[in-house]
Amino acid sequence: MSPKSVVFKKICKDKSVAVYMGKRDFVDRVDSVEPVDGVIVIDSEALQGRKVFVTLACTFRYGRDDMDVMGVAFRRELYLSTRQVYPPLQDREKGIHTKTQARLLRKLGNNAYPFFFEFPDNLPCSVALQPAPNDVGKQCAVEFEIKAFSADSQDAKVRKRSTVALMIRKVQFAPEDEGMAPSVEITKDFVMSEKPLHVKASLDKEIYYHGEPIKVHVNVTNTSNKNVKNIILSVDQVSTVVLYSNDSYVKCVDIEDSGDSVSAGATLQKDYTLLPLLANNRERRGIILDGKLKHEDTNLASSSIIKEGVLKEVLGIIVSYKVTVKLIIGGEIGLEVPFKLMHPKPDAVKESEMEEEMVFQEFKRSYLKGMADDDEEGNVSGGDDMAPKEK
């Protein structure tokens, strides 16, 4: 059976503009990024002569809105692009870039107009900082948003009731070509010891998927006269905030205190298993997560893969992982083995294989007093229910 063709739908409060999108996740393949496309449906009576615009925005938020001081917001717009959709500036057929758009335009009629954006290749992926359990408000995050609004001009004041916004994500999947399995070794000489201590740590591969155990091979040859009292292994997430400080933060997301010892003149060959999971770190503030859409769960942030030559300063937050092996000998001897933690590339579904019938997932906003404007709640409706719903 062919997969259902799901379309995301959201309407502004005054019913003048609605957004329809065939997907909300857009894949960064390092050398290129999937373009953002969709359809806008307008109500000419509700517009009352106003124009309709669509924007694609990437924002780095590094503080809650209520922390704004003297008009200085704790957020920075990394990218903003605006298109006029209505009245159209080109023939409607020339604005069609995908089969999903073409099908939507046929289904939605003459008041539907396509839009299309291409991502620059230097933007970060969607990530967010895990807040503390008692934190409130919007979290520190890199966010992407499609916003449609009606106004007299692009620079005119925009009314909230004439605006509709839909969060999207920019994501990366594990590349098909995997590098060499990482391996690190070190030889440590000691004062008052004729021979050294040699340690080697290696992994089976460079890329691990979220939820996959990581087997660490440790080989200790202790020809010194020192005793190794303990071996501690950990998976560390390293997040570098390159936008405004270039500071790096290291957070342990899994640890194994083995209690293993290696006496002077002895050797040890042993495999250890680590499993970094968000489920075991939900109470820890400061861990970076993959960006999520509202009401969905997420996971530890995927490793960042950066196109060569791109300025890192505009990437917001760069995430990497390493396995750290520490040998306790009075002090510590440490090895760091880098690896990548990512999602596997999903099986591609060709547009020709999608069912012709569309399932529309509509996001209804609560207009009750005290409810937030941008709360989203997905409701699945049938393929023929295309008209804006009166509430």
Short mmCIF file of C-alpha atoms in Angstrom, two decimals:
data_model
loop_
_atom_site.label_atom_id
_atom_site.label_comp_id
_atom_site.label_asym_id
_atom_site.label_seq_id
_atom_site.Cartn_x
_atom_site.Cartn_y
_atom_site.Cartn_z
CA MET A 1 0.00 0.00 0.00
CA SER A 2 1.34 3.43 -0.93
CA PRO A 3 2.15 5.84 1.93
CA LYS A 4 -0.36 8.57 2.71
CA SER A 5 0.37 12.04 1.43
CA VAL A 6 0.17 14.21 4.57
CA VAL A 7 -0.23 17.97 4.16
CA PHE A 8 0.19 20.42 7.05
CA LYS A 9 -2.33 23.24 7.15
CA LYS A 10 -2.61 26.36 9.29
CA ILE A 11 -4.90 29.40 8.97
CA CYS A 12 -4.47 32.87 10.44
CA LYS A 13 -7.06 34.20 12.86
CA ASP A 14 -8.86 36.53 10.43
CA LYS A 15 -9.02 33.74 7.81
CA SER A 16 -7.31 35.88 5.15
CA VAL A 17 -4.28 33.58 4.67
CA ALA A 18 -3.65 29.85 5.05
CA VAL A 19 -0.41 27.90 4.67
CA TYR A 20 -0.19 24.37 3.23
CA MET A 21 3.06 22.38 3.29
CA GLY A 22 3.79 18.80 2.27
CA LYS A 23 6.51 18.38 4.92
CA ARG A 24 8.16 20.21 7.81
CA ASP A 25 11.59 18.53 7.84
CA PHE A 26 14.14 19.62 5.24
CA VAL A 27 17.36 17.66 4.82
CA ASP A 28 20.81 19.25 4.77
CA ARG A 29 23.04 17.04 2.60
CA VAL A 30 26.09 19.26 3.34
CA ASP A 31 26.63 20.10 -0.34
CA SER A 32 22.98 21.13 -0.77
CA VAL A 33 19.78 21.57 1.26
CA GLU A 34 16.27 20.58 0.25
CA PRO A 35 14.30 23.67 -0.82
CA VAL A 36 11.23 24.81 1.14
CA ASP A 37 8.03 24.79 -0.86
CA GLY A 38 4.34 25.10 -0.16
CA VAL A 39 1.08 26.78 -1.13
CA ILE A 40 -0.72 29.85 0.21
CA VAL A 41 -4.50 30.10 0.01
CA ILE A 42 -6.00 33.58 0.24
CA ASP A 43 -9.50 34.91 0.94
CA SER A 44 -9.80 38.01 -1.24
CA GLU A 45 -12.73 39.40 0.78
CA ALA A 46 -10.87 39.07 4.08
CA LEU A 47 -7.76 40.63 2.53
CA GLN A 48 -9.59 43.87 1.71
CA GLY A 49 -6.99 44.84 -0.89
CA ARG A 50 -3.91 43.92 1.17
CA LYS A 51 -0.97 42.00 -0.30
CA VAL A 52 0.26 38.62 0.94
CA PHE A 53 3.91 37.84 1.76
CA VAL A 54 5.77 34.74 2.93
CA THR A 55 9.03 34.73 4.89
CA LEU A 56 11.57 32.03 5.72
CA ALA A 57 13.44 32.92 8.92
CA CYS A 58 16.24 31.30 10.92
CA THR A 59 16.59 32.64 14.47
CA PHE A 60 19.09 31.90 17.21
CA ARG A 61 17.47 32.44 20.59
CA TYR A 62 19.89 32.53 23.53
CA GLY A 63 17.59 33.83 26.27
CA ARG A 64 13.93 33.89 27.15
CA ASP A 65 11.78 36.73 25.84
CA ASP A 66 11.13 37.95 29.37
CA MET A 67 14.89 38.40 29.88
CA ASP A 68 15.04 41.24 27.35
CA VAL A 69 16.85 44.20 28.90
CA MET A 70 16.37 47.83 27.81
CA GLY A 71 14.89 46.74 24.52
CA VAL A 72 17.78 44.39 23.67
CA ALA A 73 16.36 41.00 22.74
CA PHE A 74 18.25 37.79 23.52
CA ARG A 75 17.80 36.59 19.95
CA ARG A 76 19.49 37.08 16.62
CA GLU A 77 18.08 36.63 13.15
CA LEU A 78 20.58 34.53 11.20
CA TYR A 79 18.59 34.60 7.96
CA LEU A 80 15.42 36.21 6.61
CA SER A 81 14.00 36.00 3.10
CA THR A 82 10.65 37.42 1.98
CA ARG A 83 8.55 36.69 -1.11
CA GLN A 84 5.39 38.41 -2.32
CA VAL A 85 2.83 35.73 -3.11
CA TYR A 86 -0.28 37.80 -3.86
CA PRO A 87 -0.79 39.57 -6.15
CA PRO A 88 1.58 37.16 -7.92
CA LEU A 89 4.69 38.65 -9.52
CA GLN A 90 4.94 35.82 -12.05
CA ASP A 91 2.70 33.34 -13.82
CA ARG A 92 1.36 30.81 -11.32
CA GLU A 93 2.58 27.82 -13.31
CA LYS A 94 6.16 29.13 -13.27
CA GLY A 95 6.08 29.12 -9.46
CA ILE A 96 5.47 25.36 -9.26
CA HIS A 97 8.61 23.42 -8.29
CA THR A 98 7.27 20.08 -6.98
CA LYS A 99 4.53 17.59 -7.76
CA THR A 100 3.08 18.13 -4.28
CA GLN A 101 2.64 21.82 -5.06
CA ALA A 102 0.98 21.01 -8.37
CA ARG A 103 -1.45 18.60 -6.71
CA LEU A 104 -2.26 21.12 -3.99
CA LEU A 105 -2.93 23.86 -6.52
CA ARG A 106 -5.31 21.59 -8.43
CA LYS A 107 -7.08 20.67 -5.20
CA LEU A 108 -7.27 24.15 -3.68
CA GLY A 109 -8.41 26.08 -6.73
CA ASN A 110 -7.76 29.54 -8.12
CA ASN A 111 -7.14 31.25 -4.76
CA ALA A 112 -4.03 29.09 -4.16
CA TYR A 113 -0.54 30.37 -4.95
CA PRO A 114 2.82 28.52 -4.69
CA PHE A 115 5.89 29.71 -2.77
CA PHE A 116 9.47 28.47 -2.86
CA PHE A 117 12.68 29.18 -0.90
CA GLU A 118 16.21 27.85 -1.22
CA PHE A 119 18.25 27.47 1.96
CA PRO A 120 21.71 29.07 2.01
CA ASP A 121 24.39 26.44 2.65
CA ASN A 122 25.77 28.17 5.75
CA LEU A 123 22.85 27.89 8.17
CA PRO A 124 22.86 25.65 11.27
CA CYS A 125 20.52 22.72 11.81
CA SER A 126 17.61 22.89 14.24
CA VAL A 127 18.87 22.37 17.80
CA ALA A 128 17.71 23.38 21.28
CA LEU A 129 19.16 23.61 24.78
CA GLN A 130 17.43 21.34 27.29
CA PRO A 131 15.97 23.59 29.99
CA ALA A 132 15.96 22.84 33.69
CA PRO A 133 12.74 21.28 35.04
CA ASN A 134 11.64 24.60 36.57
CA ASP A 135 12.54 26.79 33.55
CA VAL A 136 9.62 28.50 31.81
CA GLY A 137 9.26 30.29 28.48
CA LYS A 138 10.97 29.62 25.19
CA GLN A 139 14.27 27.79 25.36
CA CYS A 140 17.62 28.62 23.85
CA ALA A 141 17.42 27.24 20.32
CA VAL A 142 18.13 27.56 16.62
CA GLU A 143 14.68 27.72 15.01
CA PHE A 144 13.27 27.89 11.49
CA GLU A 145 9.87 29.32 10.66
CA ILE A 146 7.65 29.89 7.65
CA LYS A 147 5.42 32.90 8.20
CA ALA A 148 2.66 34.21 5.92
CA PHE A 149 0.98 37.55 6.49
CA SER A 150 -1.21 40.11 4.77
CA ALA A 151 -0.25 43.80 4.80
CA ASP A 152 -0.39 46.89 2.62
CA SER A 153 3.33 46.48 1.92
CA GLN A 154 6.26 44.33 2.98
CA ASP A 155 7.46 46.94 5.49
CA ALA A 156 4.03 47.92 6.84
CA LYS A 157 2.94 47.06 10.35
CA VAL A 158 1.58 43.52 10.45
CA ARG A 159 -1.42 42.55 12.56
CA LYS A 160 -1.16 39.32 14.53
CA ARG A 161 -4.62 38.25 13.46
CA SER A 162 -3.44 38.47 9.80
CA THR A 163 -0.33 36.35 10.39
CA VAL A 164 0.16 32.59 10.41
CA ALA A 165 3.46 30.88 11.32
CA LEU A 166 4.51 27.25 10.96
CA MET A 167 7.70 25.88 12.53
CA ILE A 168 9.92 23.76 10.28
CA ARG A 169 13.21 21.94 10.86
CA LYS A 170 16.53 21.69 9.05
CA VAL A 171 17.97 18.23 9.75
CA GLN A 172 21.00 16.14 8.81
CA PHE A 173 21.21 12.36 8.44
CA ALA A 174 24.22 10.07 8.56
CA PRO A 175 26.22 10.22 5.32
CA GLU A 176 26.43 7.08 3.19
CA ASP A 177 30.23 7.20 3.06
CA GLU A 178 31.64 6.43 6.50
CA GLY A 179 35.18 7.25 7.54
CA MET A 180 37.74 5.05 9.26
CA ALA A 181 36.91 3.50 12.62
CA PRO A 182 38.44 5.88 15.20
CA SER A 183 41.33 4.72 17.35
CA VAL A 184 43.55 6.60 19.81
CA GLU A 185 46.59 5.41 21.74
CA ILE A 186 48.98 7.01 24.18
CA THR A 187 52.23 6.07 25.88
CA LYS A 188 52.87 7.59 29.30
CA ASP A 189 56.30 7.76 30.92
CA PHE A 190 56.67 8.19 34.67
CA VAL A 191 59.42 9.54 36.85
CA MET A 192 61.13 6.73 38.79
CA SER A 193 59.81 4.12 36.32
CA GLU A 194 62.04 2.60 33.64
CA LYS A 195 59.17 1.47 31.43
CA PRO A 196 55.96 3.24 30.31
CA LEU A 197 52.23 2.64 30.40
CA HIS A 198 50.59 2.12 26.99
CA VAL A 199 46.84 2.56 26.45
CA LYS A 200 44.78 2.12 23.29
CA ALA A 201 41.04 2.81 22.86
CA SER A 202 39.12 2.14 19.67
CA LEU A 203 35.56 1.96 18.31
CA ASP A 204 34.07 -0.34 15.69
CA LYS A 205 32.99 2.51 13.40
CA GLU A 206 32.84 6.28 13.03
CA ILE A 207 29.05 6.79 12.98
CA TYR A 208 26.56 5.48 15.52
CA TYR A 209 22.80 5.91 15.33
CA HIS A 210 20.71 7.32 18.18
CA GLY A 211 19.83 4.47 20.54
CA GLU A 212 22.66 2.22 19.31
CA PRO A 213 25.11 0.83 21.91
CA ILE A 214 28.73 1.94 21.51
CA LYS A 215 31.32 -0.77 22.12
CA VAL A 216 34.68 0.59 23.29
CA HIS A 217 37.76 -1.65 23.00
CA VAL A 218 40.37 -0.83 25.65
CA ASN A 219 43.86 -2.31 25.65
CA VAL A 220 46.18 -1.47 28.58
CA THR A 221 49.82 -2.65 28.67
CA ASN A 222 51.24 -1.56 32.01
CA THR A 223 55.00 -2.14 31.98
CA SER A 224 55.50 0.70 34.48
CA ASN A 225 55.79 0.35 38.25
CA LYS A 226 52.51 2.24 38.75
CA ASN A 227 49.14 0.65 39.54
CA VAL A 228 46.04 1.63 37.56
CA LYS A 229 43.39 1.88 40.28
CA ASN A 230 40.29 2.39 38.11
CA ILE A 231 39.09 2.85 34.52
CA ILE A 232 36.22 5.25 33.87
CA LEU A 233 34.59 5.64 30.45
CA SER A 234 32.13 8.28 29.35
CA VAL A 235 30.35 9.67 26.30
CA ASP A 236 30.71 13.46 26.26
CA GLN A 237 28.66 15.90 24.21
CA VAL A 238 30.69 18.94 23.19
CA SER A 239 28.66 22.00 22.16
CA THR A 240 30.45 25.05 20.82
CA VAL A 241 28.45 28.30 20.77
CA VAL A 242 30.15 29.99 17.83
CA LEU A 243 27.69 32.84 17.28
CA TYR A 244 28.65 35.17 20.10
CA SER A 245 31.35 33.61 22.27
CA ASN A 246 32.99 30.52 20.71
CA ASP A 247 32.76 28.92 24.16
CA SER A 248 32.65 25.11 24.37
CA TYR A 249 30.60 23.18 26.91
CA VAL A 250 31.23 19.50 27.70
CA LYS A 251 28.35 17.45 29.12
CA CYS A 252 28.64 13.78 30.05
CA VAL A 253 25.64 11.90 28.62
CA ASP A 254 26.66 8.39 29.69
CA ILE A 255 29.29 7.01 32.08
CA GLU A 256 30.73 3.64 33.08
CA ASP A 257 32.74 3.45 36.30
CA SER A 258 34.21 0.01 35.73
CA GLY A 259 36.21 -0.46 38.93
CA ASP A 260 38.79 -2.35 36.84
CA SER A 261 42.43 -2.16 37.95
CA VAL A 262 45.69 -3.01 36.21
CA SER A 263 48.62 -3.70 38.48
CA ALA A 264 52.25 -2.93 37.61
CA GLY A 265 53.52 -5.31 34.93
CA ALA A 266 50.02 -6.52 33.98
CA THR A 267 47.84 -6.11 30.90
CA LEU A 268 44.11 -5.68 30.30
CA GLN A 269 42.04 -6.21 27.17
CA LYS A 270 38.36 -5.52 27.65
CA ASP A 271 35.29 -4.27 25.80
CA TYR A 272 32.95 -1.77 27.45
CA THR A 273 29.50 -0.72 26.27
CA LEU A 274 28.11 2.82 26.48
CA LEU A 275 24.61 3.98 25.52
CA PRO A 276 23.99 7.75 25.36
CA LEU A 277 20.24 8.41 25.59
CA LEU A 278 18.15 11.48 26.32
CA ALA A 279 15.91 9.27 28.49
CA ASN A 280 18.76 9.06 31.03
CA ASN A 281 19.49 12.81 30.94
CA ARG A 282 16.08 14.51 31.04
CA GLU A 283 16.77 16.38 34.29
CA ARG A 284 20.10 17.82 33.15
CA ARG A 285 20.09 21.40 31.98
CA GLY A 286 22.49 22.45 29.25
CA ILE A 287 22.44 19.36 27.05
CA ILE A 288 21.86 20.14 23.37
CA LEU A 289 18.92 18.37 21.71
CA ASP A 290 17.75 18.04 18.14
CA GLY A 291 15.13 20.69 17.39
CA LYS A 292 11.59 19.45 17.83
CA LEU A 293 8.17 20.40 16.60
CA LYS A 294 5.59 21.07 19.30
CA HIS A 295 4.06 18.05 21.04
CA GLU A 296 6.78 15.76 19.66
CA ASP A 297 9.61 14.08 21.52
CA THR A 298 13.22 14.50 20.49
CA ASN A 299 16.69 13.09 21.21
CA LEU A 300 20.25 14.16 21.93
CA ALA A 301 21.46 16.55 19.25
CA SER A 302 22.97 14.93 16.19
CA SER A 303 26.61 15.61 15.33
CA SER A 304 27.09 18.69 13.15
CA ILE A 305 28.54 18.08 9.69
CA ILE A 306 29.83 21.34 8.21
CA LYS A 307 30.48 22.16 4.58
CA GLU A 308 34.12 22.97 3.98
CA GLY A 309 34.77 26.70 3.73
CA VAL A 310 31.61 27.81 5.55
CA LEU A 311 32.11 30.49 8.21
CA LYS A 312 31.41 28.79 11.52
CA GLU A 313 30.42 32.10 13.16
CA VAL A 314 26.93 31.94 11.63
CA LEU A 315 26.25 28.34 12.61
CA GLY A 316 24.92 29.12 16.10
CA ILE A 317 25.76 25.89 17.91
CA ILE A 318 28.10 23.14 16.68
CA VAL A 319 27.71 19.71 18.30
CA SER A 320 30.24 16.87 18.44
CA TYR A 321 30.77 13.71 20.52
CA LYS A 322 33.69 11.81 21.98
CA VAL A 323 34.31 8.75 24.12
CA THR A 324 36.63 9.60 26.99
CA VAL A 325 38.67 6.85 28.68
CA LYS A 326 40.28 7.84 32.00
CA LEU A 327 42.82 5.75 33.89
CA ILE A 328 43.15 6.66 37.56
CA ILE A 329 46.78 6.44 38.76
CA GLY A 330 46.96 8.91 41.63
CA GLY A 331 46.20 11.47 38.91
CA GLU A 332 44.45 10.81 35.58
CA ILE A 333 45.51 9.69 32.12
CA GLY A 334 42.84 10.37 29.49
CA LEU A 335 42.17 9.44 25.89
CA GLU A 336 39.48 11.04 23.72
CA VAL A 337 38.02 9.08 20.79
CA PRO A 338 35.79 11.20 18.52
CA PHE A 339 32.73 9.75 16.78
CA LYS A 340 29.47 10.92 15.20
CA LEU A 341 25.98 10.36 16.62
CA MET A 342 23.24 10.71 14.00
CA HIS A 343 19.98 9.37 12.58
CA PRO A 344 20.12 6.96 9.66
CA LYS A 345 18.97 8.31 6.35
CA PRO A 346 15.29 7.32 5.98
CA ASP A 347 14.13 5.37 2.97
CA ALA A 348 13.22 7.82 0.26
CA VAL A 349 9.61 7.84 -0.91
CA LYS A 350 9.17 8.99 -4.47
CA GLU A 351 6.39 11.46 -5.10
CA SER A 352 5.08 9.12 -7.80
CA GLU A 353 4.57 6.43 -5.11
CA MET A 354 2.50 8.67 -2.83
CA GLU A 355 -1.24 8.12 -2.71
CA GLU A 356 -3.23 10.62 -4.71
CA GLU A 357 -5.53 11.24 -1.72
CA MET A 358 -4.14 13.85 0.70
CA VAL A 359 -4.57 13.78 4.46
CA PHE A 360 -4.60 17.29 5.91
CA GLN A 361 -3.23 17.87 9.38
CA GLU A 362 -4.64 21.17 10.54
CA PHE A 363 -3.13 23.21 13.36
CA LYS A 364 -5.91 24.95 15.28
CA ARG A 365 -4.99 27.82 17.55
CA SER A 366 -6.81 28.52 20.80
CA TYR A 367 -8.33 31.98 20.90
CA LEU A 368 -9.45 31.70 24.52
CA LYS A 369 -8.30 34.44 26.84
CA GLY A 370 -4.97 33.59 28.40
CA MET A 371 -3.94 31.08 25.75
CA ALA A 372 -0.73 31.61 23.81
CA ASP A 373 -1.08 32.78 20.23
CA ASP A 374 1.33 30.30 18.76
CA ASP A 375 0.13 27.08 20.42
CA GLU A 376 -0.17 24.34 17.84
CA GLU A 377 -2.39 21.32 18.00
CA GLY A 378 -2.48 18.93 15.09
CA ASN A 379 -5.81 17.52 14.00
CA VAL A 380 -6.08 15.15 11.07
CA SER A 381 -8.93 15.80 8.69
CA GLY A 382 -10.00 14.08 5.49
CA GLY A 383 -8.73 14.92 2.06
CA ASP A 384 -11.90 16.72 0.97
CA ASP A 385 -12.06 19.08 3.93
CA MET A 386 -10.31 22.03 2.36
CA ALA A 387 -12.25 25.06 3.49
CA PRO A 388 -11.15 27.09 6.53
CA LYS A 389 -13.18 25.92 9.50
CA GLU A 390 -15.30 28.25 11.52
CA LYS A 391 -14.81 27.73 15.23
#
